[in-house]
CSV table of C-alpha atoms and ligand atoms in Angstrom, one decimal:
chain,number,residue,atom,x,y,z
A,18,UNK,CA,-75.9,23.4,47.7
A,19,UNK,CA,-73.0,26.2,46.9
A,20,UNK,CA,-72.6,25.8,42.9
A,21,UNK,CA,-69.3,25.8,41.5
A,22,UNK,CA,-68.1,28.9,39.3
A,23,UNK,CA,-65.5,28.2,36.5
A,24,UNK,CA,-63.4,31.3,37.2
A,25,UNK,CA,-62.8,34.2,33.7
A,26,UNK,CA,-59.7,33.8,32.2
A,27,UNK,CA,-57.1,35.8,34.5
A,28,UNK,CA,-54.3,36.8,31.4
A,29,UNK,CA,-51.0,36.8,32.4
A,30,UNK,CA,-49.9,37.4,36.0
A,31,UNK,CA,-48.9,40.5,37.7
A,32,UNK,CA,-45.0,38.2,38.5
A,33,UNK,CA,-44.7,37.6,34.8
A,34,UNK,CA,-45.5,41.0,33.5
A,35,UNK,CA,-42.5,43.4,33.2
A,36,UNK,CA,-43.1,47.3,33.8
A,37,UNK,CA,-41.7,48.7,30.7
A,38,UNK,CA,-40.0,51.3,32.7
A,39,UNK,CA,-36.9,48.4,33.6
A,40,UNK,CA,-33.7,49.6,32.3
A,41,UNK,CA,-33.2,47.2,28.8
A,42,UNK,CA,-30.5,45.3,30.2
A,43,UNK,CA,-32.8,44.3,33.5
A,44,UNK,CA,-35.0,43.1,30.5
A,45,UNK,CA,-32.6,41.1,28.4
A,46,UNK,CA,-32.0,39.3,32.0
A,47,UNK,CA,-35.5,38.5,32.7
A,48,UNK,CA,-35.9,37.3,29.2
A,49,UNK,CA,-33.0,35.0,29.7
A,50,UNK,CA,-34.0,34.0,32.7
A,51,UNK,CA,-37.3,32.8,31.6
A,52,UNK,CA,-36.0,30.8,29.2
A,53,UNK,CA,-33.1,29.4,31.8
A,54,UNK,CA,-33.0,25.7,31.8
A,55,UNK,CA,-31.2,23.1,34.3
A,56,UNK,CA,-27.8,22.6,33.1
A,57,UNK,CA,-25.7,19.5,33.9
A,58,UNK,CA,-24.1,16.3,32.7
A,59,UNK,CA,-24.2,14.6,35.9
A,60,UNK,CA,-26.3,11.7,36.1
A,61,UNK,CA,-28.6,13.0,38.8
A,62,UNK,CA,-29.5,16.0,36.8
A,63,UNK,CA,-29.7,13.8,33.7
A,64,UNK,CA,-32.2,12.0,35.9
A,65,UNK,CA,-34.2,15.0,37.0
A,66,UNK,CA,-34.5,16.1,33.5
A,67,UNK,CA,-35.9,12.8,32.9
A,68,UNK,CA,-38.5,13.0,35.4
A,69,UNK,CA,-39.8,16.8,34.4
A,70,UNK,CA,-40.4,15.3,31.2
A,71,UNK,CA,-42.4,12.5,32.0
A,72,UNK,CA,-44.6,14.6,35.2
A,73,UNK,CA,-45.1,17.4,32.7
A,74,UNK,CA,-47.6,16.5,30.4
A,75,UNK,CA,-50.3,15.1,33.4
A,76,UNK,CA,-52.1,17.1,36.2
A,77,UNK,CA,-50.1,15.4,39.1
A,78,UNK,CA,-48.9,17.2,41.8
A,79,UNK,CA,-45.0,18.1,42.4
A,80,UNK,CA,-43.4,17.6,45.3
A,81,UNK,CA,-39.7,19.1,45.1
A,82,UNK,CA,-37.1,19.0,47.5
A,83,UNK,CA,-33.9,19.7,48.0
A,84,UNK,CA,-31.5,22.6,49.9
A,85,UNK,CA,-31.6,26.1,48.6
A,86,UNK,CA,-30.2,27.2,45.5
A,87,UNK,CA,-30.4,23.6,43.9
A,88,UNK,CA,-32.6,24.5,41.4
A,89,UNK,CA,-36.2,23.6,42.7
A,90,UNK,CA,-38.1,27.3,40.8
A,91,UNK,CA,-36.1,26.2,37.8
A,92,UNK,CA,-37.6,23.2,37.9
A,93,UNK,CA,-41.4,24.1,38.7
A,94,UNK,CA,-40.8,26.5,35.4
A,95,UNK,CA,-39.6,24.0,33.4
A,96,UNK,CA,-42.1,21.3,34.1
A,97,UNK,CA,-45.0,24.3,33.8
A,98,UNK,CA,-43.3,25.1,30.4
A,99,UNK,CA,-43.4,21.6,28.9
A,100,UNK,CA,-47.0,20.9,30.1
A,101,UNK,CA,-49.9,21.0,28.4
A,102,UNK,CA,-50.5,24.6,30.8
A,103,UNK,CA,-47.7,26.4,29.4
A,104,UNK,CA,-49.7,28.8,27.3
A,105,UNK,CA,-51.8,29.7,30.7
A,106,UNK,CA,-50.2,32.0,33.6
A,107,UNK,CA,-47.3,30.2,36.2
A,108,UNK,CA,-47.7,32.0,39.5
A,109,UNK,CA,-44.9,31.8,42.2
A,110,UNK,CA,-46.0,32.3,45.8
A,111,UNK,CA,-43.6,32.3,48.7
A,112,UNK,CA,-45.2,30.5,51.5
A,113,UNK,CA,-42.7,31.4,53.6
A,114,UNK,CA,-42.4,34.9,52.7
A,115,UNK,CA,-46.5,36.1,53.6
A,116,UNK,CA,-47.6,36.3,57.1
A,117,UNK,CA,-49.8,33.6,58.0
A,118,UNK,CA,-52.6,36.1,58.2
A,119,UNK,CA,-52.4,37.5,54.8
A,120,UNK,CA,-51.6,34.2,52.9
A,121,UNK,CA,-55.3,33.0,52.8
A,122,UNK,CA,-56.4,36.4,50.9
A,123,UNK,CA,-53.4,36.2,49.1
A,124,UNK,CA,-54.1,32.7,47.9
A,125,UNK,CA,-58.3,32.9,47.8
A,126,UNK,CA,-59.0,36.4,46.7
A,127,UNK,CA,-60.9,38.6,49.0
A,128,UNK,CA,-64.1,40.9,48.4
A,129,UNK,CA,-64.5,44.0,49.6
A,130,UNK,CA,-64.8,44.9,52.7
A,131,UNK,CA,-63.7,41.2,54.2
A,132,UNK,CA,-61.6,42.3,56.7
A,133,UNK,CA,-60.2,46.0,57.8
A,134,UNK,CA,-58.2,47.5,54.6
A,135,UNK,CA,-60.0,45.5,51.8
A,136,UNK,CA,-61.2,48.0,50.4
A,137,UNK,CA,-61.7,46.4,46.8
A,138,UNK,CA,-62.2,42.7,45.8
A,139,UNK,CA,-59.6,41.1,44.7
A,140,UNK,CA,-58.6,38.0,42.9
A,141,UNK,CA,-56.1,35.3,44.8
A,142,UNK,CA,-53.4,33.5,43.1
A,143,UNK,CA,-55.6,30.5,42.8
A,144,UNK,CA,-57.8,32.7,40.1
A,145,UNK,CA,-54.6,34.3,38.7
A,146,UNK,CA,-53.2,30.7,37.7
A,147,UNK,CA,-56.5,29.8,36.1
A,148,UNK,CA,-55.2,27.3,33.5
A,149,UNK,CA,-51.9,27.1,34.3
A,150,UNK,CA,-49.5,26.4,37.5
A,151,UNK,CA,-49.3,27.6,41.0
A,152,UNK,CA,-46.0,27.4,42.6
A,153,UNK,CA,-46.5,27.2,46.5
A,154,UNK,CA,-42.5,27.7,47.3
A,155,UNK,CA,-41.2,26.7,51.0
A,156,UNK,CA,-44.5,24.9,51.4
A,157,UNK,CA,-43.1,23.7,54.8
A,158,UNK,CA,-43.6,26.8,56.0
A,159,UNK,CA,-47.1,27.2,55.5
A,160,UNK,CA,-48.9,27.4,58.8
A,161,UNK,CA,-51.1,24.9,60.2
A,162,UNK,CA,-54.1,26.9,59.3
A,163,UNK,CA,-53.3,27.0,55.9
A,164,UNK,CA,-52.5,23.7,55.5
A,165,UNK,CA,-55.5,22.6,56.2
A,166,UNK,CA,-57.1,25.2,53.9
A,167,UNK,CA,-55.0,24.2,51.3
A,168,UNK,CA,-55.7,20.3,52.2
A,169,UNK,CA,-59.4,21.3,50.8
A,170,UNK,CA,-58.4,23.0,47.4
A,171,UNK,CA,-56.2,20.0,46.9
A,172,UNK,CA,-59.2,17.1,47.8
A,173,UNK,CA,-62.3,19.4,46.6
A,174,UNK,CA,-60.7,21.2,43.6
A,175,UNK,CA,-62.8,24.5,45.0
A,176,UNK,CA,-62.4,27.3,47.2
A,177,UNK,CA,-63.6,30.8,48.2
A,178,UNK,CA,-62.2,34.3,48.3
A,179,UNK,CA,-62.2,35.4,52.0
A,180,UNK,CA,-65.2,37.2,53.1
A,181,UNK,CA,-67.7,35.8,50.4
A,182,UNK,CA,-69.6,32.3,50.2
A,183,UNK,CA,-69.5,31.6,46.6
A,184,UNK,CA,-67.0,28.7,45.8
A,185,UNK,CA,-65.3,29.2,42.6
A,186,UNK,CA,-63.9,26.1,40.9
A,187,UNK,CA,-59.9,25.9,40.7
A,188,UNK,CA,-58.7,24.4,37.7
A,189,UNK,CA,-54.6,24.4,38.4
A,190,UNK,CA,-51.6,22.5,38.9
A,191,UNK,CA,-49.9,22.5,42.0
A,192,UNK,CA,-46.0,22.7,42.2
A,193,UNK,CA,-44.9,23.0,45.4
A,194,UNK,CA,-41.1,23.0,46.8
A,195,UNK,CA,-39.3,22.8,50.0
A,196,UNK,CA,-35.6,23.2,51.7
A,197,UNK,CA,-37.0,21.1,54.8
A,198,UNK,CA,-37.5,17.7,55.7
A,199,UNK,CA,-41.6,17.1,55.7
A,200,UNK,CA,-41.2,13.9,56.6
A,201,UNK,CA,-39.1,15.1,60.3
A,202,UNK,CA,-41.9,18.2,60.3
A,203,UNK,CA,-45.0,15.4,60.1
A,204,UNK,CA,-42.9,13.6,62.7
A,205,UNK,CA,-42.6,17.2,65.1
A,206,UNK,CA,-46.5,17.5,64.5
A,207,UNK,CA,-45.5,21.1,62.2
A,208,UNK,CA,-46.7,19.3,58.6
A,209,UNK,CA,-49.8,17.6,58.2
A,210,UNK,CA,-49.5,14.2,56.9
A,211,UNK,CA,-52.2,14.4,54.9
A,212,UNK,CA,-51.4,17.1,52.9
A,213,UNK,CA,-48.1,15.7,52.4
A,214,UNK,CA,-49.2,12.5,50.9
A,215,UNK,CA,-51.7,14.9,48.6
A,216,UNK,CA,-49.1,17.1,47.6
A,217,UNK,CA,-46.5,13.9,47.5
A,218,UNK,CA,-48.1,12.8,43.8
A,219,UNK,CA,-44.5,13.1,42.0
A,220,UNK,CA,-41.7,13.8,44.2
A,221,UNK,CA,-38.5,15.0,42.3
A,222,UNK,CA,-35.0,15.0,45.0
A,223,UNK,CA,-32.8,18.3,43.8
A,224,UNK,CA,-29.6,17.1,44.8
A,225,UNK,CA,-26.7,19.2,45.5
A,226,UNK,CA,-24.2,20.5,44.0
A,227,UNK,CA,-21.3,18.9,46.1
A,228,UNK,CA,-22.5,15.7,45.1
A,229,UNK,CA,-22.4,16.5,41.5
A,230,UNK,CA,-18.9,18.6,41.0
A,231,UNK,CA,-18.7,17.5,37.4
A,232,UNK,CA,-21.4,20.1,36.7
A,233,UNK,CA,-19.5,22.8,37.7
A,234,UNK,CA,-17.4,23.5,34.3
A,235,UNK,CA,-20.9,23.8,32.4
A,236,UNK,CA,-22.8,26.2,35.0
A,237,UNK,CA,-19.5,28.0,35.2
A,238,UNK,CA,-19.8,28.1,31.2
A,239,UNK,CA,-23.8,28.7,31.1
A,240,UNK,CA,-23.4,31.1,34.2
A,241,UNK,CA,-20.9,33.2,32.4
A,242,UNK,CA,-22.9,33.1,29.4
A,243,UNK,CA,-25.6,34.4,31.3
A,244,UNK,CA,-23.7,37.6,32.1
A,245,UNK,CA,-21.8,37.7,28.6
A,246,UNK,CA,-24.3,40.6,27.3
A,247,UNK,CA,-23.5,42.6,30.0
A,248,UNK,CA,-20.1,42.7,30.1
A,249,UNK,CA,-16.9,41.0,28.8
A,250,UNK,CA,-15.7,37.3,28.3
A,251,UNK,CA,-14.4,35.5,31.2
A,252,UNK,CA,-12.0,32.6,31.3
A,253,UNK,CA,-11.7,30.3,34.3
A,254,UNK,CA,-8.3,28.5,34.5
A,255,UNK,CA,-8.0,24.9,35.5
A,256,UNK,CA,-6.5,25.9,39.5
A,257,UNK,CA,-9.6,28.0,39.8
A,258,UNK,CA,-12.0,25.4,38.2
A,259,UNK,CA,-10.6,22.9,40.7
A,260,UNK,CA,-10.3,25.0,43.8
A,261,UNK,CA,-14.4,25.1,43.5
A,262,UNK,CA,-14.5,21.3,42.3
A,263,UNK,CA,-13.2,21.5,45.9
A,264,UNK,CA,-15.9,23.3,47.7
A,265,UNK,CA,-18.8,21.9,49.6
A,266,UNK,CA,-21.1,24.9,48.4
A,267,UNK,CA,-23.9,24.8,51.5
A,268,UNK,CA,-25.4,27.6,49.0
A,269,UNK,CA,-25.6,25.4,45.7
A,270,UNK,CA,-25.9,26.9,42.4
A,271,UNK,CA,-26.8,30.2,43.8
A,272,UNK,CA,-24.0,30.6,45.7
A,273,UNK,CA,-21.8,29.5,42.8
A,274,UNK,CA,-23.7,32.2,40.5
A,275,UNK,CA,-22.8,34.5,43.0
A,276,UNK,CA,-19.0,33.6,43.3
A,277,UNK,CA,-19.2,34.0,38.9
A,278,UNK,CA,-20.5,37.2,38.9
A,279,UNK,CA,-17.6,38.2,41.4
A,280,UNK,CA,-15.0,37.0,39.2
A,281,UNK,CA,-16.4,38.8,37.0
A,282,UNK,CA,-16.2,41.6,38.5
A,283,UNK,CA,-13.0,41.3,39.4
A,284,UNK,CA,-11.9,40.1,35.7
A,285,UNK,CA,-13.6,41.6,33.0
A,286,UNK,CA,-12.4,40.1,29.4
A,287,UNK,CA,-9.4,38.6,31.6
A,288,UNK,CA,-8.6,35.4,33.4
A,289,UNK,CA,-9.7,34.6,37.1
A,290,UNK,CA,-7.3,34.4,39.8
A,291,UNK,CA,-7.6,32.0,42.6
A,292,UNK,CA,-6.9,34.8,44.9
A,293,UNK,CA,-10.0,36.3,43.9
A,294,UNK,CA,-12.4,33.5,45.1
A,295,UNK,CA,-14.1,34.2,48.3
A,296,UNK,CA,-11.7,32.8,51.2
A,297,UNK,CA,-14.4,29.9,52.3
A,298,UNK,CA,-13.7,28.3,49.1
A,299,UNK,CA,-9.9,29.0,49.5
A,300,UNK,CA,-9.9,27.3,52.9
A,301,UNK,CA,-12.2,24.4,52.0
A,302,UNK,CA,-9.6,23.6,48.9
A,303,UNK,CA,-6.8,21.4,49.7
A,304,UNK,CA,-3.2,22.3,49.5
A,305,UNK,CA,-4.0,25.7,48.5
A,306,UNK,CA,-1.6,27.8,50.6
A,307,UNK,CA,-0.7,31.4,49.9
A,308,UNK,CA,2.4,29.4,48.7
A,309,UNK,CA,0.6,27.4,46.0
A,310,UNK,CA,-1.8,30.9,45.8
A,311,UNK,CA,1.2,32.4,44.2
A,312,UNK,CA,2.6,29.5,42.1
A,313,UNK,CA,-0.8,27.6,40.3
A,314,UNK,CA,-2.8,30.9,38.4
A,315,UNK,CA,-1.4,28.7,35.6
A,316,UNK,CA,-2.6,26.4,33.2
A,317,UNK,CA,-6.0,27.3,31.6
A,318,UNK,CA,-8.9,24.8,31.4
A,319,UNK,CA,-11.3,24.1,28.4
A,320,UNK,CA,-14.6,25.7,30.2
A,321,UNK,CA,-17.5,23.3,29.6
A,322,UNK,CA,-15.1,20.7,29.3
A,323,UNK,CA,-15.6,18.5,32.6
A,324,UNK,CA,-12.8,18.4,34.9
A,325,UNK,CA,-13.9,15.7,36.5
A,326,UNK,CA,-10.9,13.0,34.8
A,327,UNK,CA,-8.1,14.7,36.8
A,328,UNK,CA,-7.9,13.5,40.4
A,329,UNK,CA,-9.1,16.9,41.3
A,330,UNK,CA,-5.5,17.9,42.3
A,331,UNK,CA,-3.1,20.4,40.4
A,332,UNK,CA,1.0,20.3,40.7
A,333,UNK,CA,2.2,23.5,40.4
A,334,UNK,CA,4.7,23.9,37.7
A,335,UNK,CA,7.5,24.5,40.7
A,336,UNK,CA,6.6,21.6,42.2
A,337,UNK,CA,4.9,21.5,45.9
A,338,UNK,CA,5.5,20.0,49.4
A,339,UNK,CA,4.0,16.4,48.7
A,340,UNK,CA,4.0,15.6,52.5
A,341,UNK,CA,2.2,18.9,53.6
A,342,UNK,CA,0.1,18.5,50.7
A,343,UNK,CA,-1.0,15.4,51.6
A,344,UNK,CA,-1.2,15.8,54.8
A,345,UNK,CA,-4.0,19.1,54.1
A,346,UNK,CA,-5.7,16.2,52.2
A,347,UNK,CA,-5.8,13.9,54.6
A,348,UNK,CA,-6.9,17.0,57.2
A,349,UNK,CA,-9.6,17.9,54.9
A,350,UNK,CA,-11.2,14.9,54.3
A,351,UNK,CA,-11.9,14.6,58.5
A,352,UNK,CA,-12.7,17.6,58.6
A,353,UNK,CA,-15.4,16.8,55.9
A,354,UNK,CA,-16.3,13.7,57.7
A,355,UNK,CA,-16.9,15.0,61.2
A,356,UNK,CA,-18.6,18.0,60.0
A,357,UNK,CA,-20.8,15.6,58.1
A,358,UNK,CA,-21.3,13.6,61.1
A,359,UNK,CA,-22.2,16.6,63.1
A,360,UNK,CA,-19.0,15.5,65.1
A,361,UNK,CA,-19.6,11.8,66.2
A,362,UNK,CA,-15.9,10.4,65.6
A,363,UNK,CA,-17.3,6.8,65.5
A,364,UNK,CA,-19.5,7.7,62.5
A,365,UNK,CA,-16.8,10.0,60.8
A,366,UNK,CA,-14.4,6.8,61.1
A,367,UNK,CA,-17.0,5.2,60.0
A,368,UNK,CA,-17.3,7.3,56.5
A,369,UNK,CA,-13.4,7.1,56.2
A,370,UNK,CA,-12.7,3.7,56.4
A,371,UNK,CA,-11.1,3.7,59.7
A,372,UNK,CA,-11.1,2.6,62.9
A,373,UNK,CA,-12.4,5.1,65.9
A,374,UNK,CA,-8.5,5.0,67.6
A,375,UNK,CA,-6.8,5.8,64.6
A,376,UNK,CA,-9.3,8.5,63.7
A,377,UNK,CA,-8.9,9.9,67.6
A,378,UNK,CA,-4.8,9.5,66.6
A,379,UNK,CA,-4.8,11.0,63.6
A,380,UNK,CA,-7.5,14.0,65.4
A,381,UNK,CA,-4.5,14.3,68.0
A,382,UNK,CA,-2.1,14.7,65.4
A,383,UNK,CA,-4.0,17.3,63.8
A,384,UNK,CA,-5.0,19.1,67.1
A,385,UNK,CA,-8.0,18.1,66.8
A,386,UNK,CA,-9.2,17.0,70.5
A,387,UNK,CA,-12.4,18.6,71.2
A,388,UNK,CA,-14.9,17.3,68.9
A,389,UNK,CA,-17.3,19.8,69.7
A,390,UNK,CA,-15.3,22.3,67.6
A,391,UNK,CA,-16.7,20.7,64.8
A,392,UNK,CA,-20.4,21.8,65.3
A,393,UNK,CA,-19.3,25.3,63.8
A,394,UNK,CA,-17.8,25.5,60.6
A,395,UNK,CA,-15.5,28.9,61.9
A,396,UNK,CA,-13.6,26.7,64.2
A,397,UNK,CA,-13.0,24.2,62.1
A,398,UNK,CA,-11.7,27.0,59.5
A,399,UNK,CA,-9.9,28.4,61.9
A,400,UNK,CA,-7.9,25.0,62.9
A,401,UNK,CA,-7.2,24.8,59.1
A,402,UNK,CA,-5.3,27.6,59.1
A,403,UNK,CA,-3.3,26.8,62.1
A,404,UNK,CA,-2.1,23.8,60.0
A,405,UNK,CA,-1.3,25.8,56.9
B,7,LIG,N1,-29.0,23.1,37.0
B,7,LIG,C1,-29.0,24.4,36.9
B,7,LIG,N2,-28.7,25.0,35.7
B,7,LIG,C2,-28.7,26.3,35.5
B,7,LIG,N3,-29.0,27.2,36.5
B,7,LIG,C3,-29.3,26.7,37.7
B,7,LIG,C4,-29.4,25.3,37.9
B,7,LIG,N4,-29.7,25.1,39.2
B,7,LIG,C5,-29.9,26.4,39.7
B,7,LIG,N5,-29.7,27.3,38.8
B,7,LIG,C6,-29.7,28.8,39.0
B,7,LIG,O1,-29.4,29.0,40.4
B,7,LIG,C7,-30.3,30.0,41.0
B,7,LIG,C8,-31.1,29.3,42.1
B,7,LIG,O2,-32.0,28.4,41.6
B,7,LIG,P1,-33.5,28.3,42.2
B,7,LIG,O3,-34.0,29.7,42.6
B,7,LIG,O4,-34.3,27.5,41.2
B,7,LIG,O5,-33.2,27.5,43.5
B,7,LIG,P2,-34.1,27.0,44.7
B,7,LIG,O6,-33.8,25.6,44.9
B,7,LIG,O7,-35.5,27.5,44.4
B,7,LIG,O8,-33.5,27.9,45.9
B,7,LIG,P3,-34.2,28.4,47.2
B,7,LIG,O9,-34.6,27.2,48.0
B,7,LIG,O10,-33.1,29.2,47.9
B,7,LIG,O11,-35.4,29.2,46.8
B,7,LIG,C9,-31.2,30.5,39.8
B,7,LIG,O12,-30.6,31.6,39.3
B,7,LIG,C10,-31.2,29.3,38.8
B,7,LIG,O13,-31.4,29.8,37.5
B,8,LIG,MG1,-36.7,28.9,45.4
């Protein structure tokens, strides 16, 4: 019988050590970002925060899901850094990221000699989280091969390094996170359900940020923060705050880190401008016409003070058109609905409150006849402007 080797202690891991070449201010932003943690005062974050406590402290497994950008890394990190593991390495792989073929040695370990090019041992990311977490990122991904691979680490606790028959014993937590639905992959035959179930131990839902817009004054605050050291302060006025209140965000808190850091670009130790957000977000806002463009940079907002209260509208102080206002609301909201419904008018209708002829009039009275236009967001963009 093969006996089980408790693996040496592997120190830190080659992802969390810095080179101490890095300019300081790279530094100071790893630092930070190590010690990032999930901001929000919505009621689904408060939740999530909830449930990292209580997984943390046992050996379960983590299943978390949700789109990209929502947070799923920062989660894996923070449940890794209030368990019992946090003194011991947290290793991130990207499933998705290493060839099929390379993902076992990366994983396992190799010895020498185990296939063409190995031409020194060396240690897998199994060994290198010795103690502590292993994050297997875009697990759905993984190919079937590995699955099944992985499927034995999970049941037997014990694996070997390609190319040698000695099983060493894996003494890790598994974290693993996803964009995709497993459950439609297990149905398509590309996820094994087995390893689902295995990995399904403590599922946490990410959910996005559309669904939570009263997040957005803190991560603007927090995100800003983030960059303070780096350069000047940054102040957000209540049109701007609101414009992105507005936004649908497909790329979640990424993309909304993205949109701060251009702002701040833009506006160093000065106010932002709604000009100077990225047009999707312009587009996606209702009412905001070059007209309004030029009339609401007004009216400063209290950053990290929740703008969710206000109807999520702004009145310029000259006043607006309230029937073509309106009217963009009204366009916006099935626009919203069909693109949500991937274009089936009875469901939009359905999500609006309305019957399907009205929805077809009120389509009509918008131009909007062929519902396959809104199967691509550029179309539907495009009829927006039309109306403006
Ligand atoms: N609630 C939050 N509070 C603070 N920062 C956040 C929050 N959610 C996400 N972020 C930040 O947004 C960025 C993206 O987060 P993260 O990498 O954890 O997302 P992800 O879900 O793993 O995305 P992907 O699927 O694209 O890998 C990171 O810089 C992270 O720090
Ligand atoms: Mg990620």
């Amino acid at each position: 019988m093969e006996q089980a080797v408790r693996v040496p202690d592997a120190g830190s891991t080659a992802s969390e050590k810095t080179p101490s070449t890095e300019p300081q201010s790279v530094l100071a932003r790893r630092r930070r970002t190590c010690i990032e943690s999930l901001v929000g005062i919505s009621s689904q974050i408060q939740q999530v925060r909830t449930l990292i406590t209580q997984v943390a402290p046992s050996d379960a497994n983590v299943l978390i899901l949700g789109e990209s950008g929502t947070g799923k890394e920062l989660v894996a990190r923070s449940i890794h850094r209030q368990s019992g593991r946090a003194s011991r390495p947290f290793v991130p792989v990207n499933c998705g990221a290493i060839p099929g073929e390379l993902l076992e040695s990366e994983l396992f370990g190799h010895e020498k000699g185990a296939f063409t090019g190995a031409i020194t041992a060396r240690a897998g990311r199994f060994e290198l989280a010795e103690g502590g977490t292993l994050f297997l990122d875009e697990i759905g991904d993984m190919s079937p091969h590995m699955q099944v691979k992985l499927l034995r680490v999970l049941q037997e606790r014990c694996f070997e390094r390609v190319g040698s028959n000695k099983t060493l014993y894996a003494d890790v937590r598994i974290v693993a996170a996803t964009h995709r639905d497993l459950e439609s992959e297990i149905a398509t035959g590309r996820f094994r359900e087995d390893l689902f179930y295995r990995l399904e131990e403590f599922p946490i839902q990410m959910p996005p940020l559309r669904d939570r817009v009263e997040d957005l004054p803190v991560l603007v605050k927090t995100l800003i923060k983030r960059l303070e050291n780096e350069r000047g302060t940054l102040v957000i006025p209540k049109p701007v705050m609101e414009a992105m209140q507005r936004y649908t965000w497909p790329g979640n808190v990424r993309e909304l880190s993205n949109v701060v850091e251009r702002l701040r670009v833009l506006h160093q130790n000065s106010r932002a401008e709604l000009a100077s957000l990225p047009e999707k977000i312009l587009r996606a806002s209702v009412g905001i016409t070059p007209r309004h463009l030029r009339e609401a940079d007004n009216d400063e907002v209290d950053q990290g003070k929740s703008a969710a209260g206000s109807p999520g509208v702004h009145l310029p102080d000259q006043g607006l058109d309230l029937k073509e206002y309106l009217s963009a609301i009204e366009l916006y909201l099935i626009r919203e609905s069909l693109d949500r419904c991937d274009g089936v008018v009875a469901q939009a209708a359905k999500l609006l409150g309305l019957g399907r002829t009205t929805l077809v009039e009120k389509m009509r009275k918008y131009s909007v006849q062929d519902q396959g236009l809104w199967r691509r967001r550029a179309d539907v963009d495009a009829l927006a402007d039309e109306t403006h």
